[in-house]
Coordinates of C-alpha atoms in Angstrom, one line a residue:
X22 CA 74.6 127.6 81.8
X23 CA 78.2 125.6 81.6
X24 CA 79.7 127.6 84.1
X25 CA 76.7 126.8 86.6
X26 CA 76.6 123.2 86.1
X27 CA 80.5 123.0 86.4
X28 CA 80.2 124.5 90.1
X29 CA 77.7 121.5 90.6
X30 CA 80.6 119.5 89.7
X31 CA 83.3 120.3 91.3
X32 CA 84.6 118.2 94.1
X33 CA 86.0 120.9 95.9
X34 CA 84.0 123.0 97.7
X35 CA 85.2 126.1 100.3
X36 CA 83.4 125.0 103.8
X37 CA 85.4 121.6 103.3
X38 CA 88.8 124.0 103.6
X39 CA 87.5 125.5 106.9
X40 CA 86.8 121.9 108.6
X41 CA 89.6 121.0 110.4
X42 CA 91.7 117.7 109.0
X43 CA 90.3 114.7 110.7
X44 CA 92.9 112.1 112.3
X45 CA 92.7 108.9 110.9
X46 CA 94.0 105.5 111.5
X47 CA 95.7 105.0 108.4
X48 CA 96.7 108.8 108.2
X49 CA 97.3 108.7 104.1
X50 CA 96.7 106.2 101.0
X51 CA 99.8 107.7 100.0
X52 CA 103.1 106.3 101.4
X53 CA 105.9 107.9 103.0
X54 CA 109.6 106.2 102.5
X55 CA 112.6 108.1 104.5
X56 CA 115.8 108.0 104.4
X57 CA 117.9 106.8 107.5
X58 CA 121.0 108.9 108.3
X59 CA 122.4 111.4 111.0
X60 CA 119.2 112.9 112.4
X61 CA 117.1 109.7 112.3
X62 CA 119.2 107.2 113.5
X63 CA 117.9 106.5 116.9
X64 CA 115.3 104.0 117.9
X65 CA 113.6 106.8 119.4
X66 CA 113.3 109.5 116.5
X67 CA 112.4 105.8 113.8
X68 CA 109.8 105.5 116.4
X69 CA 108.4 108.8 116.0
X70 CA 108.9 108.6 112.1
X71 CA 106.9 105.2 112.2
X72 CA 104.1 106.8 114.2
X73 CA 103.8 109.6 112.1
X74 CA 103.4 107.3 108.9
X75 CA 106.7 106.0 107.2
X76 CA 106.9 102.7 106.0
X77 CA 109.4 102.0 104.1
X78 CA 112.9 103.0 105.5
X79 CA 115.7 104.0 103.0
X80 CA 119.1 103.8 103.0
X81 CA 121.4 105.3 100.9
X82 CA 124.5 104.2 100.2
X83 CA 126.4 107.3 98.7
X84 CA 127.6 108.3 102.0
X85 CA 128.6 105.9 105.1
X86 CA 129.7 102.3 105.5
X87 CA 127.9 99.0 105.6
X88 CA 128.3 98.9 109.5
X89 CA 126.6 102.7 110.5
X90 CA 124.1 101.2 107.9
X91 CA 123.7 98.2 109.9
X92 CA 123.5 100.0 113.3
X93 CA 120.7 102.3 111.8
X94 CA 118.8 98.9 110.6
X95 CA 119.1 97.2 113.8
X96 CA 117.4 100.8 115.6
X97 CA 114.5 100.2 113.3
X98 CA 114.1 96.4 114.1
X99 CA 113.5 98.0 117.7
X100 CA 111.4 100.7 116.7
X101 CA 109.4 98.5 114.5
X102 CA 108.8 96.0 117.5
X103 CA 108.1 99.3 120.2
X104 CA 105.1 100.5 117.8
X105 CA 104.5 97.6 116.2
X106 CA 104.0 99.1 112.6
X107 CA 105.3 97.6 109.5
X108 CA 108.3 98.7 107.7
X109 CA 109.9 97.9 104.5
X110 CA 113.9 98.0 103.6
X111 CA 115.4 100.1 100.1
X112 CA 119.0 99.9 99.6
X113 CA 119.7 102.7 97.4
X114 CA 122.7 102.0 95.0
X115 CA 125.5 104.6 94.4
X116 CA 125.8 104.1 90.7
X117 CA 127.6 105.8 88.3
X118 CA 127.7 108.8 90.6
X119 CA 130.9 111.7 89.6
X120 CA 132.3 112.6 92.7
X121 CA 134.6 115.7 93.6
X122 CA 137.0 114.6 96.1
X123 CA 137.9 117.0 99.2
X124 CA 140.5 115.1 101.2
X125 CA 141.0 117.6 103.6
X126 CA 137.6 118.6 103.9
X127 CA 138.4 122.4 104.0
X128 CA 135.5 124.8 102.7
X129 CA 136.6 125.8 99.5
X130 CA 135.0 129.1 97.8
X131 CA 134.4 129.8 94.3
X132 CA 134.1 133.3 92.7
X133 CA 131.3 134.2 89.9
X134 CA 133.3 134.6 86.4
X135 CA 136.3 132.8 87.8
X136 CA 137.9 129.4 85.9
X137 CA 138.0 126.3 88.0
X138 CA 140.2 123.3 86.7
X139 CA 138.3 119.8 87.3
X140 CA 141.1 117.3 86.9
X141 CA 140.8 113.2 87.1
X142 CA 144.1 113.4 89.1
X143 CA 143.1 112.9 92.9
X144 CA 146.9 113.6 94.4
X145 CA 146.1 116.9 93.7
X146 CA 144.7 119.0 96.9
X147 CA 141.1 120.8 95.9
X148 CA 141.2 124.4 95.9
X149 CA 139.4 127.0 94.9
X150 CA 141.4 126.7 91.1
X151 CA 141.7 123.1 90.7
X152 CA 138.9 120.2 91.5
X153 CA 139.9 116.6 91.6
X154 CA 137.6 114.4 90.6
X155 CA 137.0 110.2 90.2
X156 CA 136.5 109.7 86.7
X157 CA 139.3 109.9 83.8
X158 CA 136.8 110.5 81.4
X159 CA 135.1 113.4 81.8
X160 CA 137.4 115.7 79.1
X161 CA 136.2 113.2 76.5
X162 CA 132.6 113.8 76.6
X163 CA 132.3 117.6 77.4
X164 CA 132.8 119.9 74.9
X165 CA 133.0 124.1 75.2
X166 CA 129.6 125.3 76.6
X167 CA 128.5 122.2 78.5
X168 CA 126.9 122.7 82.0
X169 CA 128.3 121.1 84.7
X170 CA 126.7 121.3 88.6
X171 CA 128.3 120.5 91.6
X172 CA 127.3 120.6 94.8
X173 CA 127.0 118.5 98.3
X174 CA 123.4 118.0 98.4
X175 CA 122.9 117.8 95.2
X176 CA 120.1 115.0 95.2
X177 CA 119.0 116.1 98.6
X178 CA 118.3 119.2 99.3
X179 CA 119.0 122.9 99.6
X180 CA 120.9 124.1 96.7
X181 CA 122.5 127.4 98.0
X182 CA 125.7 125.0 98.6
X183 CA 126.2 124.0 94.6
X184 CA 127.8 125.6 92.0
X185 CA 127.2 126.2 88.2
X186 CA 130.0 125.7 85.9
X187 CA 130.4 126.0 81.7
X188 CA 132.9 124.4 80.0
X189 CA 135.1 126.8 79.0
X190 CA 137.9 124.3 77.6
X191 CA 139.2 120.8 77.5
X192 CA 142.8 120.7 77.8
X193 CA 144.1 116.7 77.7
X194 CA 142.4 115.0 80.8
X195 CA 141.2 118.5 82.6
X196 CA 138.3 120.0 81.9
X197 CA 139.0 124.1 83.0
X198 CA 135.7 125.7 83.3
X199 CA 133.9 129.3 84.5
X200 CA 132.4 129.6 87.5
X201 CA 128.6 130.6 87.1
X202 CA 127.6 131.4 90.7
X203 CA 129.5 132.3 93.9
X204 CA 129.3 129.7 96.5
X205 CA 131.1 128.3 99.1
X206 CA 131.4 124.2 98.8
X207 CA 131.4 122.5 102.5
X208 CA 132.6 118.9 102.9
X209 CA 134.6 116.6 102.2
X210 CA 132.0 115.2 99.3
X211 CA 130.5 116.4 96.4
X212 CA 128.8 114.9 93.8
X213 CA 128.8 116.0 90.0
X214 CA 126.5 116.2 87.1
X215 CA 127.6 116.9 83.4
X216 CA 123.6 117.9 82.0
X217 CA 122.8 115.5 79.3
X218 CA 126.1 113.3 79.0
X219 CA 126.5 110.0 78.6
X220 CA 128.6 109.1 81.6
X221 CA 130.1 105.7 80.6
X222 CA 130.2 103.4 83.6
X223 CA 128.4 100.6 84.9
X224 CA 124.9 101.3 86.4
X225 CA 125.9 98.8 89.2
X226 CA 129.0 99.9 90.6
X227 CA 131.9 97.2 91.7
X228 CA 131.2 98.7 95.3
X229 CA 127.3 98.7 94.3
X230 CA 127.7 94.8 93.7
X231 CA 129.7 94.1 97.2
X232 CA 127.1 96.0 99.4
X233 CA 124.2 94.0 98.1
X234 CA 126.1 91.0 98.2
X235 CA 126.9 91.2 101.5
X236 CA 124.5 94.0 103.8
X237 CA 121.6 93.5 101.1
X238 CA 121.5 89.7 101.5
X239 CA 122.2 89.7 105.3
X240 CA 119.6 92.2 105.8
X241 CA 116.7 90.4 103.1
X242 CA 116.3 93.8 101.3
X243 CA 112.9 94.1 100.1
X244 CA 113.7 97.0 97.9
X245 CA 116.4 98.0 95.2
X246 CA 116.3 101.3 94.2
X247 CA 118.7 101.6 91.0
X248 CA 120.3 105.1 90.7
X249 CA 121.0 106.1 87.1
X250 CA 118.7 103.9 85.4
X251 CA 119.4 104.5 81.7
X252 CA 118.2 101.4 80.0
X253 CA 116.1 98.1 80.4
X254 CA 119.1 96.4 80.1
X255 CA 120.2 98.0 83.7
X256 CA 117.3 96.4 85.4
X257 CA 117.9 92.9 83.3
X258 CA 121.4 92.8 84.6
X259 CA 120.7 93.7 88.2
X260 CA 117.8 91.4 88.4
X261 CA 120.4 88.6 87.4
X262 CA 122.6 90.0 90.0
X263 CA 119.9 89.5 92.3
X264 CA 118.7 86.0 91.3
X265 CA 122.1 84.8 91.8
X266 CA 121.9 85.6 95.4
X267 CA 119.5 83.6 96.1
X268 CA 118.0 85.2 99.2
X269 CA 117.8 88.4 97.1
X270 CA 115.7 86.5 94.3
X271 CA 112.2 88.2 95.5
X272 CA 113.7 91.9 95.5
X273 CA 111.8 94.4 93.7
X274 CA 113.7 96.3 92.0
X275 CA 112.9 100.3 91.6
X276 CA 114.3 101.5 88.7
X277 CA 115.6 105.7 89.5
X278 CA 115.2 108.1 86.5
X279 CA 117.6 110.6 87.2
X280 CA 118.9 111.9 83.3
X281 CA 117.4 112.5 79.8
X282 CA 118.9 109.3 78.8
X283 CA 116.7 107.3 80.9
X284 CA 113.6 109.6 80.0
X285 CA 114.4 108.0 76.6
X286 CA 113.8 104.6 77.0
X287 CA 111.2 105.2 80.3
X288 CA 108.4 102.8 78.4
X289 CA 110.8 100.0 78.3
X290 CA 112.1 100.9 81.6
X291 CA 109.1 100.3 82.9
X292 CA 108.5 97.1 81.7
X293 CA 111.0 95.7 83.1
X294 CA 111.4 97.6 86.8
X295 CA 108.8 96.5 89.3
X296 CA 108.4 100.3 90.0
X297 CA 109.9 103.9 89.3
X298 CA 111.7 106.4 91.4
X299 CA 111.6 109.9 89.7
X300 CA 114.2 111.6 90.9
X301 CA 113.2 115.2 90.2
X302 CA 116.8 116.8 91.9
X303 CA 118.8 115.2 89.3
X304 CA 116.2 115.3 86.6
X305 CA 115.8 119.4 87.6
X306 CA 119.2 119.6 86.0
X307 CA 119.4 117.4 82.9
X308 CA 116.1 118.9 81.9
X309 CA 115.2 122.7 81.4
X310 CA 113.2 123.3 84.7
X311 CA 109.7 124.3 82.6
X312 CA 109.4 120.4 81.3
X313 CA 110.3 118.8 84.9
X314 CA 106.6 118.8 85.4
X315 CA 105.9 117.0 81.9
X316 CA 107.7 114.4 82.2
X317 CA 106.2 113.8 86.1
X318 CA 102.9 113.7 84.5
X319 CA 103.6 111.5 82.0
X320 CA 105.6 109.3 83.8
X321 CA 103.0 109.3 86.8
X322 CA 100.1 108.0 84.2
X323 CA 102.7 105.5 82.8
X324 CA 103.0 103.9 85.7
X325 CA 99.6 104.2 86.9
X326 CA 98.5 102.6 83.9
X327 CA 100.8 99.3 84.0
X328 CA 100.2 99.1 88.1
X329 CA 103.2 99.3 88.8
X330 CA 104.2 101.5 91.9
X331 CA 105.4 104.9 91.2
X332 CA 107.2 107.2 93.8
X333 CA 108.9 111.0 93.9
X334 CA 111.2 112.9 95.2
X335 CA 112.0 116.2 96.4
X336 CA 108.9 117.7 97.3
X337 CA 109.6 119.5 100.6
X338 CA 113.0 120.7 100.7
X339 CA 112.8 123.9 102.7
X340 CA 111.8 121.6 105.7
X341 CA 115.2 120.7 106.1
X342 CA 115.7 123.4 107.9
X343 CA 112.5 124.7 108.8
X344 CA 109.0 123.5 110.7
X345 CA 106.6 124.3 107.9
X346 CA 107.0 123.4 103.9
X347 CA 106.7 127.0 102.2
X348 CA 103.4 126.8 100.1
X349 CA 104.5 126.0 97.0
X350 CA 106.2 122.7 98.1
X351 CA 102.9 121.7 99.9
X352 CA 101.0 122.4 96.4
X353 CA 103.8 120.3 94.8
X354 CA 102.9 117.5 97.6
X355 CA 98.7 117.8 97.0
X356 CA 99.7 118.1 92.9
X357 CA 101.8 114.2 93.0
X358 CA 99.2 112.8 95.2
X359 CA 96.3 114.0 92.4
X360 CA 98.9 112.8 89.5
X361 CA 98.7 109.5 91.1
X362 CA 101.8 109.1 92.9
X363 CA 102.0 106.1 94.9
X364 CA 104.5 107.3 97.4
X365 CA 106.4 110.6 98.3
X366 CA 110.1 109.9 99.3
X367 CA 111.9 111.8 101.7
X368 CA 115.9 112.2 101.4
X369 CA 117.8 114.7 103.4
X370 CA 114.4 116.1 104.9
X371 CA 114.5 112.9 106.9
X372 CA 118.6 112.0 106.8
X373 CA 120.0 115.2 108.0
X374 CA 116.6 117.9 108.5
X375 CA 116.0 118.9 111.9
X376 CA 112.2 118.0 111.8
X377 CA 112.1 114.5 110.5
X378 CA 109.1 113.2 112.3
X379 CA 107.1 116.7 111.6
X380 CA 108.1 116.1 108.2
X381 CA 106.7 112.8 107.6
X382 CA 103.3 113.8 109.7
X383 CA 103.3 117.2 107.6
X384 CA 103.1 115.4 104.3
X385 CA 101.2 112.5 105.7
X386 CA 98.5 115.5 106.1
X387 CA 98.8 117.3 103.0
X388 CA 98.6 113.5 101.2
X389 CA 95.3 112.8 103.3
X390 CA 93.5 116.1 102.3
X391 CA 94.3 115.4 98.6
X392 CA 93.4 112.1 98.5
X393 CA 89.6 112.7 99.5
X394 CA 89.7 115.0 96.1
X395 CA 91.2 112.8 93.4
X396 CA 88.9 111.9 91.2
X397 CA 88.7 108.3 91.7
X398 CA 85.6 108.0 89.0
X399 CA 87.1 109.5 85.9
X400 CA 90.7 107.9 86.5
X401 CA 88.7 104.6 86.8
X402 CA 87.3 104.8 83.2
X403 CA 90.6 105.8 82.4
X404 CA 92.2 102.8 83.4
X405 CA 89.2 100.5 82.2
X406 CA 89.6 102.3 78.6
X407 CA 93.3 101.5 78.8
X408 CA 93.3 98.0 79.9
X409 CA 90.9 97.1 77.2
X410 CA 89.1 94.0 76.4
X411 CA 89.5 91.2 76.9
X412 CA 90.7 91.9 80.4
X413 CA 92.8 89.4 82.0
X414 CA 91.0 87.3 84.7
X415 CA 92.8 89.0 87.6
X416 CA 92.4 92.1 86.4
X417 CA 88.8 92.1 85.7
X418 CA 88.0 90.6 88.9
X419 CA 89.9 93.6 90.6
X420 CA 88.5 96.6 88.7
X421 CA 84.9 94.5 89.9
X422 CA 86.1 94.6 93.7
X423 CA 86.6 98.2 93.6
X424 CA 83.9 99.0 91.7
X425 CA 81.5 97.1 94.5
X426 CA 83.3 99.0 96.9
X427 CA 82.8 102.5 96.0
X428 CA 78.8 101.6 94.8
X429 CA 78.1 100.3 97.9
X430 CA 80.6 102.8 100.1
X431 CA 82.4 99.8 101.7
X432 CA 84.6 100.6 104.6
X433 CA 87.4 98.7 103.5
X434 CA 88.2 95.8 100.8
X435 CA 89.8 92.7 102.0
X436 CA 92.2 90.9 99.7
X437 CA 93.6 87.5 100.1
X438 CA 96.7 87.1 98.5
X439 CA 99.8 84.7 98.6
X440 CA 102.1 86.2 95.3
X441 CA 100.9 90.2 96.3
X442 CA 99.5 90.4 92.7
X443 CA 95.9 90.5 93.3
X444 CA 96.3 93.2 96.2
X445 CA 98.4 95.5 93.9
X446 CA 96.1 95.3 91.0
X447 CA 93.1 95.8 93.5
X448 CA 95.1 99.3 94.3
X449 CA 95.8 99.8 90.6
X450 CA 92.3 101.0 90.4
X451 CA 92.6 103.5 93.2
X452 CA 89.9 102.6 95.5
X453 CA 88.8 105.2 97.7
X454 CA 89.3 103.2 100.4
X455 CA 92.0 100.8 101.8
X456 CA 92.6 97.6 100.9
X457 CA 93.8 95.0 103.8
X458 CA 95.8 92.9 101.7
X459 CA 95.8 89.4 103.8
X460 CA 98.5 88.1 102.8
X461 CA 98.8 83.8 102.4
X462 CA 101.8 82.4 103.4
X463 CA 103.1 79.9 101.3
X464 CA 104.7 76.4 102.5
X465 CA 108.2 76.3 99.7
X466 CA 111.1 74.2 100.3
X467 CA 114.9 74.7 98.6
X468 CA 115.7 70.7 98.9
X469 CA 116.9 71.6 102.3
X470 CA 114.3 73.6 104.3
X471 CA 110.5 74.1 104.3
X472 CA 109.8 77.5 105.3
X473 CA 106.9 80.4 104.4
X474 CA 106.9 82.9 102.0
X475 CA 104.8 85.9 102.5
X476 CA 106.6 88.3 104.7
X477 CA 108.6 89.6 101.4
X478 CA 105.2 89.8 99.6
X479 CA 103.3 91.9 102.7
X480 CA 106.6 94.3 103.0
X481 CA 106.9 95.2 99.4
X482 CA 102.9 96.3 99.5
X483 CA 103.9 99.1 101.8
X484 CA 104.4 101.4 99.0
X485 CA 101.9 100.8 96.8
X486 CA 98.9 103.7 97.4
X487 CA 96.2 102.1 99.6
X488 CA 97.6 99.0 101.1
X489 CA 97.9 98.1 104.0
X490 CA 99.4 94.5 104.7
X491 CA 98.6 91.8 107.2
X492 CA 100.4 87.9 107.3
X493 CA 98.2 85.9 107.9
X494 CA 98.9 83.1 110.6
X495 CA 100.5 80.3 108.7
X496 CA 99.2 77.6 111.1
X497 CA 96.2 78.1 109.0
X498 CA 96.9 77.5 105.4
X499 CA 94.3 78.8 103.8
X500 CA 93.8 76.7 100.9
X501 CA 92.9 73.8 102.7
X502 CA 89.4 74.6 103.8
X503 CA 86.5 77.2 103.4
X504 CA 86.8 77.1 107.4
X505 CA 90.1 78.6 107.8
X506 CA 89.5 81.2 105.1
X507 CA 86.7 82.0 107.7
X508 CA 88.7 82.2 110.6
X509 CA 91.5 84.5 108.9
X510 CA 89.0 86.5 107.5
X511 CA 87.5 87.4 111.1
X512 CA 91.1 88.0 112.4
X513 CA 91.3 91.0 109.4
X514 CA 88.1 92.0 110.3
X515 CA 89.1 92.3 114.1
X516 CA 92.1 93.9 113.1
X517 CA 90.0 96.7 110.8
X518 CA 87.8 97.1 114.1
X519 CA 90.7 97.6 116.3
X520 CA 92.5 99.9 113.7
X521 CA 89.3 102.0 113.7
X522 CA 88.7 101.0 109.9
X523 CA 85.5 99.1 110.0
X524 CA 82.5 99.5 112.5
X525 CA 79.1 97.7 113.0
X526 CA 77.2 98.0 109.7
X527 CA 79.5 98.4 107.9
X528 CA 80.0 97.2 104.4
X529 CA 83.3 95.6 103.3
X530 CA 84.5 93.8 100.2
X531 CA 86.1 90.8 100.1
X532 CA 87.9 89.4 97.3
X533 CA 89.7 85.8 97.3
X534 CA 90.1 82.4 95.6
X535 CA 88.0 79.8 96.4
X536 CA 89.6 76.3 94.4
X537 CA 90.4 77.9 90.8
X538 CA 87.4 80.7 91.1
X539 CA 88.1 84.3 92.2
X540 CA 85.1 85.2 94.4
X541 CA 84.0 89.0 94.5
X542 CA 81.5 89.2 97.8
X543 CA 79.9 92.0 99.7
X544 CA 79.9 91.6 103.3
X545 CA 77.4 93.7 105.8
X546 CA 78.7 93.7 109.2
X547 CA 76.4 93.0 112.7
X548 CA 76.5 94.6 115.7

């Protein structure tokens, strides 16, 4: 009998594998980020990468200066205007990062069962015996039988370039250990990572501090992402750091969990970051490969649950290389979406991979065709249990909007917003379909200048699952009068017609403020 009525209920069934994958406007809920470097550089190939569905552009700092940086940004400007598609800006920090440095850049092999020497004194040449590296401390945290990886992609990709190592002894300032794998390191950079030690330097880096100050505030970064995150306190002290700078003040700040230690103190982590980066290549090292998957989970529901934007990494790492994911990364793709990932980043599948636009339009697809099996009913009682009563004002009015939608299969919900808040909460409740956040500019002045808010606030929703941003005009502001709300909600509707989104008949949701009431209305479209 159960087994019957379980077949009824199951949202998969086998004809909808044999339909092909229909194209759609917005071609995922989920969002793709991507990071910028050697292969995706030109305004031509960020074009393509655009098209195919990224929308928020990364750039990493661990590798190149502030000026290739800045040539890279200036390309996407271009590519941004030529397909006219919205993009958002993450400066990725460096951090705390243990580096082995390779000054002459010659490939240096290492032989299984072999001792290697890592030593803080960087006169010395590296070899295939001795391994300079940028940090004096290392031979006071490891002990005999620590496990120490190094390798050039280490965060990014294939791993048939990193070595092993155990801690064999600590001898004053060098750390002499065995070699656990033959490999051959190329490069003239490669990073390092002691498993499970406490690594004691600042999670914002001197150099950290001088690229925000100077490319992030240039460049109005909408984005932070904080390598290393290992306590609240990190995010605290960067969003002071940010504050400070003024233009920076609006930032949001992604917190990156990369190590057990920040796994520790996740829950007030994430009360503090305005979203979390789980950075699975480190993580895959700190952590014994079978819980990787626990603590995605776990994570992914944390974040889910407080609205706050969650994102992953290293999901398709053959493609580097290659045209097609293998299968298992593709199933690691569908798995995130269904976890309730908000967004799927991309590191050296985009930076240095040969296929960055088939990438991005690869898992764009695989997203899609997940997304129309999530089970958007049971993870909405979920939520509502969670949130509990009394709910706040916002928040009830948003579970309400989605709720209308999927009972009356709206098209699309409209949400007019001026802070972002409403929009993001609205996608909290993962809606089945998108949400046009219309975003309100604001009129603010610093004593010195008037100017509009709301570009920061429509950028910074391009990686939350399910929105998708518009400014509104700000010749309109829309609090004045129930007739401009009007007129800017026709000019969403238009766009949702153009963008194939909404059609005649159609049902939408609207959700806004009208004087200090939040309005909830269901809209049936004519002809």
């Amino acid at each position: 009998m159960h087994s019957n009525h379980l077949l009824l209920e199951e949202p998969i069934r086998m004809a909808s594998i044999l339909e092909p994958s229909k194209s759609n406007f917005f071609p995922a809920m989920t969002k793709i980020v991507g990071t910028l470097g050697p292969r995706s550089r030109s305004v031509e190939v960020i074009s393509g990468c655009l098209n195919a569905g990224m929308s928020v552009a990364r750039f990493d700092f661990s590798w190149g200066d502030a000026d290739y940086h800045q040539e890279t940004l200036e390309n996407l400007r271009a590519a941004i205007k030529k397909t006219r598609k919205l993009c958002a800006v993450m400066l990725d920090t460096v951090g705390p990062e243990l580096q082995v440095v390779n000054k002459s850049g010659k490939a240096i092999s290492l032989e299984v069962d072999g001792i290697v020497t890592l030593t803080p004194d960087q006169g010395q040449e590296a070899s295939s015996q001795v391994l300079p590296i940028n940090f004096d401390g290392l031979s006071k945290v490891v002990k005999k039988g620590d496990t120490i990886f190094i390798g050039q992609y280490l965060f990014t990709g294939s791993e048939t370039t990193s070595v092993w190592l155990e801690v064999d002894e600590v001898k004053d300032e060098d750390v002499l250990c065995v070699i656990k794998n033959s490999t051959t390191l190329a490069g003239s950079l490669f990073t390092l990572h002691a498993s499970q030690i406490h690594i004691d330097l600042p999670t914002l880096s001197a150099q950290d501090r001088e690229v925000i100050s100077t490319w992030g505030v240039e460049n109005k970064i909408d984005f932070l992402s904080l390598s290393y995150t290992r306590h609240a306190e990190d995010v605290r002290e960067a969003r002071e750091f940010l504050s400070k700078l003024g233009d920076l003040s609006q930032t949001h700040i992604f917190a990156k969990i990369e190590n057990v230690e920040g796994l520790t103190h996740f829950d007030e982590i994430l009360q503090e970051a305005d979203g979390i980066i789980l950075s699975r290549g480190n993580l895959g090292i700190d952590l014994p490969p079978e819980k990787v998957f626990l603590f995605q989970k776990a994570a992914m529901h944390k974040c889910n649950m407080a609205g706050k934007p969650a994102v992953i990494t290293r999901v398709v790492d053959s493609m580097t290389d290659n045209l097609r994911p293998t299968r298992a990364e593709a199933t690691d793709v569908a798995n995130a979406v269904l976890d309730g990932t908000d967004a799927i980043l991309l590191g050296a599948e985009t930076l240095r991979g040969l296929y960055p636009v088939e990438c991005i339009s690869i898992v764009g697809k695989i997203c899609a065709e997940s997304e129309k099996v999530f089970n958007q009913d049971l993870y909405f009682k979920k939520t509502v249990k969670f949130v509990g009563e009394p709910m706040t004002h916002l928040e009830s009015i948003a579970s309400t909007a989605v709720r209308a939608a999927i009972k009356v299969k709206a098209s699309v919900i409209i949400c007019f917003t001026s802070s972002g808040r409403a929009a993001r909460l609205i996608a909290k409740y993962r809606p089945t379909m998108p949400v046009l956040s219309v975003v309100i500019p604001r009129l603010k002045t610093n004593q010195l200048k008037w100017s509009f808010s709301g570009a920061f606030e429509a950028r910074q929703s391009l990686i939350v699952r399910g929105l998708f941003p518009m400014l509104a005009d700000p010749r309109h502001p829309a609090e004045s009068t129930n007739a401009t709300n009007e007129s800017v909600l026709k000019v969403a509707l238009d766009h949702g017609k153009a963008s194939g989104v909404v059609k005649s008949h159609d049902r939408v949701v609207v959700c806004q403020k009208v004087g200090d009431a939040s309005v909830v209305k269901i809209i049936e479209l004519e002809d």
